[in-house]
GROMACS .gro file of C-alpha atoms in nm:
model
  441
    1UNK     CA    1   0.854   7.952   1.689
    2UNK     CA    2   0.579   7.755   1.514
    3UNK     CA    3   0.455   7.891   1.181
    4UNK     CA    4   0.089   7.936   1.095
    5UNK     CA    5  -0.038   7.752   0.788
    6UNK     CA    6  -0.388   7.885   0.729
    7UNK     CA    7  -0.534   7.556   0.855
    8UNK     CA    8  -0.675   7.571   1.212
    9UNK     CA    9  -0.479   7.350   1.451
   10UNK     CA   10  -0.213   7.272   1.191
   11UNK     CA   11   0.131   7.433   1.224
   12UNK     CA   12   0.488   7.394   1.099
   13UNK     CA   13   0.735   7.346   1.382
   14UNK     CA   14   1.103   7.270   1.330
   15UNK     CA   15   1.033   7.191   0.967
   16UNK     CA   16   0.759   6.933   1.040
   17UNK     CA   17   0.380   6.949   1.027
   18UNK     CA   18   0.223   6.944   1.372
   19UNK     CA   19  -0.143   6.886   1.464
   20UNK     CA   20  -0.291   7.026   1.783
   21UNK     CA   21  -0.613   6.909   1.949
   22UNK     CA   22  -0.761   7.064   2.264
   23UNK     CA   23  -1.037   6.964   2.503
   24UNK     CA   24  -1.172   7.105   2.828
   25UNK     CA   25  -1.137   6.846   3.101
   26UNK     CA   26  -1.256   6.925   3.453
   27UNK     CA   27  -1.240   7.297   3.386
   28UNK     CA   28  -0.885   7.275   3.255
   29UNK     CA   29  -0.782   7.304   2.891
   30UNK     CA   30  -0.576   7.004   2.783
   31UNK     CA   31  -0.388   7.002   2.456
   32UNK     CA   32  -0.243   6.710   2.262
   33UNK     CA   33   0.018   6.745   1.988
   34UNK     CA   34   0.102   6.507   1.706
   35UNK     CA   35   0.363   6.527   1.430
   36UNK     CA   36   0.280   6.386   1.089
   37UNK     CA   37   0.514   6.090   1.027
   38UNK     CA   38   0.777   6.047   0.756
   39UNK     CA   39   0.732   6.226   0.426
   40UNK     CA   40   0.379   6.323   0.531
   41UNK     CA   41   0.538   6.569   0.773
   42UNK     CA   42   0.709   6.771   0.499
   43UNK     CA   43   0.521   7.103   0.487
   44UNK     CA   44   0.382   7.087   0.131
   45UNK     CA   45   0.036   7.215   0.043
   46UNK     CA   46  -0.095   6.863  -0.009
   47UNK     CA   47   0.045   6.741   0.323
   48UNK     CA   48  -0.100   7.042   0.505
   49UNK     CA   49  -0.442   6.969   0.355
   50UNK     CA   50  -0.410   6.601   0.450
   51UNK     CA   51  -0.313   6.697   0.806
   52UNK     CA   52  -0.612   6.931   0.830
   53UNK     CA   53  -0.850   6.659   0.710
   54UNK     CA   54  -0.698   6.409   0.953
   55UNK     CA   55  -0.740   6.655   1.240
   56UNK     CA   56  -1.106   6.710   1.151
   57UNK     CA   57  -1.161   6.333   1.140
   58UNK     CA   58  -1.005   6.290   1.484
   59UNK     CA   59  -1.216   6.573   1.630
   60UNK     CA   60  -1.535   6.426   1.479
   61UNK     CA   61  -1.458   6.080   1.618
   62UNK     CA   62  -1.389   6.225   1.963
   63UNK     CA   63  -1.720   6.414   1.949
   64UNK     CA   64  -1.902   6.092   1.850
   65UNK     CA   65  -1.713   5.907   2.125
   66UNK     CA   66  -1.586   5.654   1.875
   67UNK     CA   67  -1.236   5.730   1.998
   68UNK     CA   68  -1.085   5.860   2.321
   69UNK     CA   69  -0.915   6.191   2.388
   70UNK     CA   70  -0.594   6.008   2.468
   71UNK     CA   71  -0.254   6.060   2.306
   72UNK     CA   72  -0.151   5.695   2.282
   73UNK     CA   73  -0.495   5.585   2.156
   74UNK     CA   74  -0.502   5.855   1.888
   75UNK     CA   75  -0.148   5.779   1.774
   76UNK     CA   76  -0.226   5.406   1.747
   77UNK     CA   77  -0.554   5.465   1.564
   78UNK     CA   78  -0.475   5.753   1.326
   79UNK     CA   79  -0.099   5.748   1.282
   80UNK     CA   80  -0.047   5.379   1.204
   81UNK     CA   81   0.092   5.240   0.878
   82UNK     CA   82  -0.252   5.164   0.733
   83UNK     CA   83  -0.360   5.521   0.780
   84UNK     CA   84  -0.039   5.647   0.620
   85UNK     CA   85  -0.088   5.419   0.317
   86UNK     CA   86  -0.423   5.584   0.244
   87UNK     CA   87  -0.240   5.910   0.172
   88UNK     CA   88  -0.067   5.933  -0.164
   89UNK     CA   89   0.312   5.962  -0.117
   90UNK     CA   90   0.521   6.233  -0.276
   91UNK     CA   91   0.691   6.163  -0.608
   92UNK     CA   92   1.063   6.088  -0.594
   93UNK     CA   93   1.143   6.400  -0.799
   94UNK     CA   94   0.911   6.630  -0.605
   95UNK     CA   95   1.048   6.961  -0.486
   96UNK     CA   96   0.974   6.855  -0.126
   97UNK     CA   97   1.189   6.542  -0.136
   98UNK     CA   98   1.468   6.711  -0.333
   99UNK     CA   99   1.476   6.995  -0.080
  100UNK     CA  100   1.509   6.737   0.200
  101UNK     CA  101   1.813   6.591   0.025
  102UNK     CA  102   1.951   6.941  -0.028
  103UNK     CA  103   1.917   7.013   0.344
  104UNK     CA  104   2.110   6.699   0.447
  105UNK     CA  105   2.385   6.779   0.195
  106UNK     CA  106   2.407   7.145   0.302
  107UNK     CA  107   2.398   7.063   0.673
  108UNK     CA  108   2.687   6.818   0.631
  109UNK     CA  109   2.897   7.087   0.464
  110UNK     CA  110   2.811   7.333   0.742
  111UNK     CA  111   2.918   7.086   1.011
  112UNK     CA  112   3.252   7.043   0.834
  113UNK     CA  113   3.307   7.420   0.842
  114UNK     CA  114   3.325   7.454   0.463
  115UNK     CA  115   3.335   7.815   0.344
  116UNK     CA  116   3.000   7.940   0.214
  117UNK     CA  117   2.796   7.710   0.440
  118UNK     CA  118   2.786   7.892   0.772
  119UNK     CA  119   2.536   7.760   1.025
  120UNK     CA  120   2.336   8.083   1.040
  121UNK     CA  121   2.307   8.093   0.660
  122UNK     CA  122   2.198   7.736   0.601
  123UNK     CA  123   1.946   7.731   0.887
  124UNK     CA  124   1.803   8.059   0.760
  125UNK     CA  125   1.766   7.903   0.415
  126UNK     CA  126   1.590   7.603   0.565
  127UNK     CA  127   1.343   7.825   0.752
  128UNK     CA  128   1.265   8.009   0.428
  129UNK     CA  129   1.212   7.678   0.251
  130UNK     CA  130   0.966   7.551   0.513
  131UNK     CA  131   0.774   7.875   0.549
  132UNK     CA  132   0.761   7.997   0.187
  133UNK     CA  133   0.849   7.750  -0.087
  134UNK     CA  134   0.746   7.404   0.031
  135UNK     CA  135   0.377   7.500   0.077
  136UNK     CA  136   0.384   7.643  -0.278
  137UNK     CA  137   0.596   7.396  -0.476
  138UNK     CA  138   0.639   7.093  -0.250
  139UNK     CA  139   0.418   6.858  -0.454
  140UNK     CA  140   0.551   6.958  -0.796
  141UNK     CA  141   0.832   6.780  -0.985
  142UNK     CA  142   1.132   7.005  -0.936
  143UNK     CA  143   1.210   7.025  -1.308
  144UNK     CA  144   0.856   7.144  -1.385
  145UNK     CA  145   0.883   7.463  -1.176
  146UNK     CA  146   0.935   7.754  -1.414
  147UNK     CA  147   1.061   8.111  -1.395
  148UNK     CA  148   0.700   8.226  -1.434
  149UNK     CA  149   0.596   8.018  -1.129
  150UNK     CA  150   0.863   8.180  -0.912
  151UNK     CA  151   0.799   8.525  -1.057
  152UNK     CA  152   0.428   8.493  -0.983
  153UNK     CA  153   0.500   8.383  -0.626
  154UNK     CA  154   0.730   8.684  -0.575
  155UNK     CA  155   0.461   8.918  -0.708
  156UNK     CA  156   0.193   8.764  -0.487
  157UNK     CA  157   0.399   8.809  -0.171
  158UNK     CA  158   0.519   9.164  -0.235
  159UNK     CA  159   0.263   9.300   0.013
  160UNK     CA  160   0.402   9.088   0.292
  161UNK     CA  161   0.777   9.129   0.260
  162UNK     CA  162   1.038   9.394   0.195
  163UNK     CA  163   1.225   9.372  -0.136
  164UNK     CA  164   1.548   9.262   0.034
  165UNK     CA  165   1.357   8.982   0.208
  166UNK     CA  166   1.217   8.866  -0.125
  167UNK     CA  167   1.570   8.850  -0.264
  168UNK     CA  168   1.676   8.635   0.029
  169UNK     CA  169   1.378   8.405  -0.032
  170UNK     CA  170   1.468   8.361  -0.398
  171UNK     CA  171   1.836   8.316  -0.315
  172UNK     CA  172   1.750   8.021  -0.087
  173UNK     CA  173   1.525   7.868  -0.354
  174UNK     CA  174   1.794   7.903  -0.619
  175UNK     CA  175   2.030   7.688  -0.409
  176UNK     CA  176   1.789   7.392  -0.421
  177UNK     CA  177   1.762   7.412  -0.801
  178UNK     CA  178   2.141   7.437  -0.831
  179UNK     CA  179   2.182   7.135  -0.601
  180UNK     CA  180   1.935   6.929  -0.807
  181UNK     CA  181   2.115   7.017  -1.130
  182UNK     CA  182   2.475   6.978  -1.015
  183UNK     CA  183   2.453   6.702  -0.753
  184UNK     CA  184   2.153   6.493  -0.857
  185UNK     CA  185   2.196   6.541  -1.234
  186UNK     CA  186   1.835   6.656  -1.279
  187UNK     CA  187   1.850   6.894  -1.578
  188UNK     CA  188   1.724   7.236  -1.463
  189UNK     CA  189   1.846   7.498  -1.707
  190UNK     CA  190   1.811   7.785  -1.698
  191UNK     CA  191   1.768   7.810  -1.322
  192UNK     CA  192   1.410   7.936  -1.260
  193UNK     CA  193   1.549   8.197  -1.019
  194UNK     CA  194   1.801   8.345  -1.261
  195UNK     CA  195   1.757   8.717  -1.340
  196UNK     CA  196   1.454   8.743  -1.111
  197UNK     CA  197   1.292   9.087  -1.093
  198UNK     CA  198   1.129   9.234  -0.784
  199UNK     CA  199   0.840   9.478  -0.735
  200UNK     CA  200   0.919   9.834  -0.635
  201UNK     CA  201   0.588   9.893  -0.460
  202UNK     CA  202   0.445   9.733  -0.149
  203UNK     CA  203   0.788   9.672  -0.004
  204UNK     CA  204   0.691   9.721   0.360
  205UNK     CA  205   0.414   9.538   0.541
  206UNK     CA  206   0.481   9.655   0.895
  207UNK     CA  207   0.600  10.013   0.927
  208UNK     CA  208   0.871  10.019   1.191
  209UNK     CA  209   0.953  10.337   1.377
  210UNK     CA  210   1.228  10.521   1.193
  211UNK     CA  211   1.556  10.540   1.381
  212UNK     CA  212   1.819  10.811   1.363
  213UNK     CA  213   2.104  10.692   1.142
  214UNK     CA  214   2.364  10.940   1.263
  215UNK     CA  215   2.657  10.805   1.468
  216UNK     CA  216   2.673  10.890   1.835
  217UNK     CA  217   2.835  11.224   1.922
  218UNK     CA  218   3.085  11.244   2.211
  219UNK     CA  219   2.848  11.446   2.432
  220UNK     CA  220   2.576  11.180   2.389
  221UNK     CA  221   2.806  10.889   2.461
  222UNK     CA  222   2.941  11.063   2.770
  223UNK     CA  223   2.585  11.090   2.903
  224UNK     CA  224   2.495  10.730   2.815
  225UNK     CA  225   2.815  10.580   2.961
  226UNK     CA  226   2.758  10.784   3.276
  227UNK     CA  227   2.428  10.598   3.314
  228UNK     CA  228   2.597  10.267   3.233
  229UNK     CA  229   2.817  10.318   3.539
  230UNK     CA  230   2.509  10.217   3.739
  231UNK     CA  231   2.510   9.875   3.570
  232UNK     CA  232   2.717   9.571   3.663
  233UNK     CA  233   3.078   9.531   3.553
  234UNK     CA  234   2.996   9.288   3.273
  235UNK     CA  235   2.755   9.532   3.107
  236UNK     CA  236   3.005   9.817   3.135
  237UNK     CA  237   3.285   9.604   2.991
  238UNK     CA  238   3.065   9.481   2.705
  239UNK     CA  239   2.981   9.831   2.588
  240UNK     CA  240   3.336   9.953   2.640
  241UNK     CA  241   3.456   9.683   2.401
  242UNK     CA  242   3.172   9.769   2.160
  243UNK     CA  243   3.251  10.140   2.165
  244UNK     CA  244   3.628  10.111   2.178
  245UNK     CA  245   3.678   9.849   1.904
  246UNK     CA  246   3.368   9.860   1.681
  247UNK     CA  247   3.354   9.480   1.678
  248UNK     CA  248   3.038   9.301   1.565
  249UNK     CA  249   2.794   9.183   1.832
  250UNK     CA  250   2.849   8.817   1.744
  251UNK     CA  251   3.226   8.860   1.774
  252UNK     CA  252   3.208   9.019   2.119
  253UNK     CA  253   2.984   8.743   2.255
  254UNK     CA  254   3.233   8.480   2.135
  255UNK     CA  255   3.543   8.637   2.292
  256UNK     CA  256   3.750   8.406   2.512
  257UNK     CA  257   4.022   8.502   2.758
  258UNK     CA  258   4.264   8.320   2.531
  259UNK     CA  259   4.184   8.570   2.253
  260UNK     CA  260   4.371   8.845   2.440
  261UNK     CA  261   4.728   8.906   2.331
  262UNK     CA  262   4.885   9.202   2.511
  263UNK     CA  263   4.656   9.493   2.418
  264UNK     CA  264   4.500   9.317   2.117
  265UNK     CA  265   4.196   9.095   2.074
  266UNK     CA  266   4.206   8.814   1.821
  267UNK     CA  267   3.871   8.791   1.638
  268UNK     CA  268   3.831   8.438   1.503
  269UNK     CA  269   3.469   8.336   1.562
  270UNK     CA  270   3.117   8.451   1.644
  271UNK     CA  271   2.794   8.354   1.821
  272UNK     CA  272   2.511   8.354   1.568
  273UNK     CA  273   2.156   8.249   1.660
  274UNK     CA  274   2.287   8.096   1.979
  275UNK     CA  275   2.543   7.878   1.802
  276UNK     CA  276   2.920   7.922   1.804
  277UNK     CA  277   3.056   7.960   1.451
  278UNK     CA  278   3.426   7.891   1.424
  279UNK     CA  279   3.473   8.150   1.151
  280UNK     CA  280   3.416   8.524   1.132
  281UNK     CA  281   3.153   8.677   0.906
  282UNK     CA  282   3.418   8.748   0.643
  283UNK     CA  283   3.606   8.417   0.698
  284UNK     CA  284   3.918   8.619   0.785
  285UNK     CA  285   4.072   8.635   1.134
  286UNK     CA  286   4.189   8.976   1.248
  287UNK     CA  287   4.359   9.147   1.539
  288UNK     CA  288   4.179   9.440   1.703
  289UNK     CA  289   4.351   9.697   1.921
  290UNK     CA  290   4.216   9.759   2.272
  291UNK     CA  291   4.258  10.113   2.397
  292UNK     CA  292   4.400  10.137   2.754
  293UNK     CA  293   4.058  10.214   2.904
  294UNK     CA  294   3.904   9.914   2.725
  295UNK     CA  295   4.187   9.683   2.828
  296UNK     CA  296   4.157   9.801   3.188
  297UNK     CA  297   3.786   9.722   3.228
  298UNK     CA  298   3.820   9.386   3.045
  299UNK     CA  299   4.097   9.289   3.286
  300UNK     CA  300   3.877   9.394   3.578
  301UNK     CA  301   3.601   9.164   3.451
  302UNK     CA  302   3.838   8.871   3.405
  303UNK     CA  303   3.987   8.922   3.751
  304UNK     CA  304   3.641   8.929   3.908
  305UNK     CA  305   3.547   8.609   3.725
  306UNK     CA  306   3.865   8.440   3.843
  307UNK     CA  307   3.800   8.536   4.204
  308UNK     CA  308   3.437   8.428   4.182
  309UNK     CA  309   3.522   8.069   4.094
  310UNK     CA  310   3.660   7.818   4.342
  311UNK     CA  311   3.860   7.660   4.061
  312UNK     CA  312   4.033   7.913   3.836
  313UNK     CA  313   3.870   7.951   3.498
  314UNK     CA  314   4.059   7.842   3.188
  315UNK     CA  315   4.205   8.068   2.926
  316UNK     CA  316   3.944   7.925   2.688
  317UNK     CA  317   3.653   8.045   2.902
  318UNK     CA  318   3.434   8.321   2.765
  319UNK     CA  319   3.496   8.679   2.875
  320UNK     CA  320   3.122   8.751   2.884
  321UNK     CA  321   2.934   8.477   3.069
  322UNK     CA  322   2.571   8.424   3.164
  323UNK     CA  323   2.457   8.317   3.510
  324UNK     CA  324   2.551   7.956   3.426
  325UNK     CA  325   2.909   8.047   3.344
  326UNK     CA  326   2.849   7.988   2.973
  327UNK     CA  327   2.854   8.217   2.671
  328UNK     CA  328   2.552   8.441   2.611
  329UNK     CA  329   2.327   8.300   2.339
  330UNK     CA  330   2.236   8.652   2.226
  331UNK     CA  331   2.290   9.017   2.319
  332UNK     CA  332   1.935   9.054   2.453
  333UNK     CA  333   2.049   9.104   2.813
  334UNK     CA  334   2.295   9.378   2.716
  335UNK     CA  335   2.053   9.546   2.475
  336UNK     CA  336   1.793   9.589   2.752
  337UNK     CA  337   2.047   9.760   2.974
  338UNK     CA  338   2.153   9.985   2.686
  339UNK     CA  339   1.799  10.100   2.615
  340UNK     CA  340   1.745  10.177   2.983
  341UNK     CA  341   2.067  10.382   2.995
  342UNK     CA  342   1.980  10.581   2.683
  343UNK     CA  343   1.632  10.654   2.816
  344UNK     CA  344   1.779  10.786   3.142
  345UNK     CA  345   2.064  10.983   2.987
  346UNK     CA  346   2.040  11.364   2.965
  347UNK     CA  347   2.251  11.636   2.803
  348UNK     CA  348   2.228  12.012   2.856
  349UNK     CA  349   1.965  12.191   2.653
  350UNK     CA  350   2.239  12.407   2.504
  351UNK     CA  351   2.419  12.098   2.370
  352UNK     CA  352   2.087  11.957   2.257
  353UNK     CA  353   2.007  12.269   2.056
  354UNK     CA  354   2.348  12.253   1.888
  355UNK     CA  355   2.295  11.891   1.784
  356UNK     CA  356   1.942  11.966   1.668
  357UNK     CA  357   2.059  12.257   1.452
  358UNK     CA  358   2.351  12.062   1.304
  359UNK     CA  359   2.141  11.763   1.203
  360UNK     CA  360   1.851  11.978   1.084
  361UNK     CA  361   2.086  12.155   0.841
  362UNK     CA  362   2.188  11.814   0.709
  363UNK     CA  363   1.830  11.729   0.626
  364UNK     CA  364   1.747  11.496   0.916
  365UNK     CA  365   1.374  11.485   0.988
  366UNK     CA  366   1.276  11.713   1.275
  367UNK     CA  367   1.061  11.449   1.446
  368UNK     CA  368   1.367  11.223   1.489
  369UNK     CA  369   1.571  11.486   1.673
  370UNK     CA  370   1.317  11.706   1.854
  371UNK     CA  371   1.400  11.530   2.180
  372UNK     CA  372   1.740  11.707   2.172
  373UNK     CA  373   1.560  12.033   2.246
  374UNK     CA  374   1.453  11.884   2.580
  375UNK     CA  375   1.797  11.749   2.668
  376UNK     CA  376   1.702  11.393   2.577
  377UNK     CA  377   1.890  11.161   2.341
  378UNK     CA  378   1.727  10.980   2.045
  379UNK     CA  379   1.757  10.604   2.079
  380UNK     CA  380   1.984  10.412   1.846
  381UNK     CA  381   2.058  10.043   1.867
  382UNK     CA  382   2.390   9.941   2.027
  383UNK     CA  383   2.515   9.830   1.684
  384UNK     CA  384   2.540  10.198   1.597
  385UNK     CA  385   2.850  10.201   1.821
  386UNK     CA  386   3.028  10.014   1.541
  387UNK     CA  387   2.936  10.293   1.301
  388UNK     CA  388   3.052  10.548   1.559
  389UNK     CA  389   3.394  10.381   1.594
  390UNK     CA  390   3.434  10.375   1.215
  391UNK     CA  391   3.344  10.744   1.190
  392UNK     CA  392   3.595  10.822   1.462
  393UNK     CA  393   3.875  10.641   1.277
  394UNK     CA  394   3.783  10.807   0.949
  395UNK     CA  395   3.782  11.153   1.107
  396UNK     CA  396   4.143  11.091   1.213
  397UNK     CA  397   4.247  10.978   0.867
  398UNK     CA  398   4.282  10.613   0.969
  399UNK     CA  399   4.108  10.460   0.667
  400UNK     CA  400   4.310  10.152   0.571
  401UNK     CA  401   4.382  10.051   0.932
  402UNK     CA  402   4.021  10.135   1.021
  403UNK     CA  403   3.897   9.888   0.760
  404UNK     CA  404   4.119   9.618   0.910
  405UNK     CA  405   4.006   9.693   1.265
  406UNK     CA  406   3.638   9.662   1.174
  407UNK     CA  407   3.677   9.358   0.948
  408UNK     CA  408   3.590   9.532   0.621
  409UNK     CA  409   3.768   9.534   0.289
  410UNK     CA  410   3.911   9.880   0.223
  411UNK     CA  411   3.676   9.934  -0.074
  412UNK     CA  412   3.372   9.837   0.135
  413UNK     CA  413   3.489  10.055   0.423
  414UNK     CA  414   3.531  10.359   0.195
  415UNK     CA  415   3.193  10.297   0.031
  416UNK     CA  416   3.009  10.254   0.361
  417UNK     CA  417   3.163  10.558   0.527
  418UNK     CA  418   3.191  10.778   0.220
  419UNK     CA  419   3.002  11.064   0.382
  420UNK     CA  420   3.235  11.081   0.683
  421UNK     CA  421   3.545  11.054   0.458
  422UNK     CA  422   3.420  11.340   0.241
  423UNK     CA  423   3.356  11.556   0.548
  424UNK     CA  424   3.709  11.484   0.671
  425UNK     CA  425   3.861  11.573   0.334
  426UNK     CA  426   3.653  11.892   0.309
  427UNK     CA  427   3.785  12.012   0.645
  428UNK     CA  428   4.144  11.962   0.529
  429UNK     CA  429   4.100  12.147   0.197
  430UNK     CA  430   4.309  12.456   0.133
  431UNK     CA  431   4.044  12.720   0.070
  432UNK     CA  432   4.285  13.007   0.007
  433UNK     CA  433   4.223  12.984  -0.367
  434UNK     CA  434   3.853  13.048  -0.305
  435UNK     CA  435   3.924  13.391  -0.152
  436UNK     CA  436   3.888  13.694  -0.382
  437UNK     CA  437   4.197  13.915  -0.418
  438UNK     CA  438   4.009  14.247  -0.431
  439UNK     CA  439   3.805  14.397  -0.152
  440UNK     CA  440   3.438  14.304  -0.183
  441UNK     CA  441   3.292  14.442   0.139
   0.00000   0.00000   0.00000
């Protein structure tokens, strides 16, 4: 999606500055688009201003009829070498040009599958660079950007972003400074992003509806999966795998038939932002157990896919396929069906009152669980099924194996599900020593 720049008709698209010009011709709005060439297309503040001035010049000339509203004519007249020479080029040590070199270097590492340079991470860093830092620092020599400059920028944007988002922004910026220092031998010490502090106030710009954090209870899931029975086999199988294994969304989308070994699934890859990453999030392959009911529905889906094709599919084909027989780029299709099922699902009012009372005692806000009193179920994203599977394993004392199944380190697993582990331990406590010996009632 194109990013706004604050200059009318000037946007950043795919990391380049784009100019848009529109005109009404014969009652129909016609729009022309032009990308600024070469280094002039890097989204720095100076380049954005130059693009805005160029756009105004083109519009004025069209209005005066000194030029035509024609793409080839405009490109030849305003985007030729002479026009480009009138605009002062960026300095060789500018942040903009260094960040371009950083991107090529980082992208090459990502394509080689080097640990620490996953596709989703490096493309996210590039998007941050184009949207946040290049418009601010693009024209400056990279070794002249100070801690105070970054700190001021963080403080000025605290009304627009959450604190965690600001940390991600600074983390991406820090990588460019580190690259310049270590790879290009441009002395930048200390790193301007080191020991950055973040504001505590103004952390949220858009208040999103609060969602219940509690894992799904068996009575809720029974009602939701009853509604899912109305969906096609692929949807049912997808959520059976999600619920029965607790795998990550990206890992489920990337599953191939060849990943099945008896009643286990080998998790070795993921689909992130539409791209197949040949490593897991933790860079560790793992084997996940499929319960009999999960294995059964997955086999049903594979058998149906085999019968649907004239030529038998290969063992390397994806288990979950879109209408073109390819992997799903995202979970959007499944998520829509999940929301519809949750909205339709109903439990008895008696069960609803029990859940309401239990969660109310635990301090959950009444407005998040009032729907229970009417037999309805509060919506939680499908990813909460992962949390539900973890809670289930913890409640049965399967902590170390549970961590392996979900792809966590044991320490992280214990930390993340500390509340459920404590509840499990409390239930197993011998409370005989808490009972008074003498009669007290």
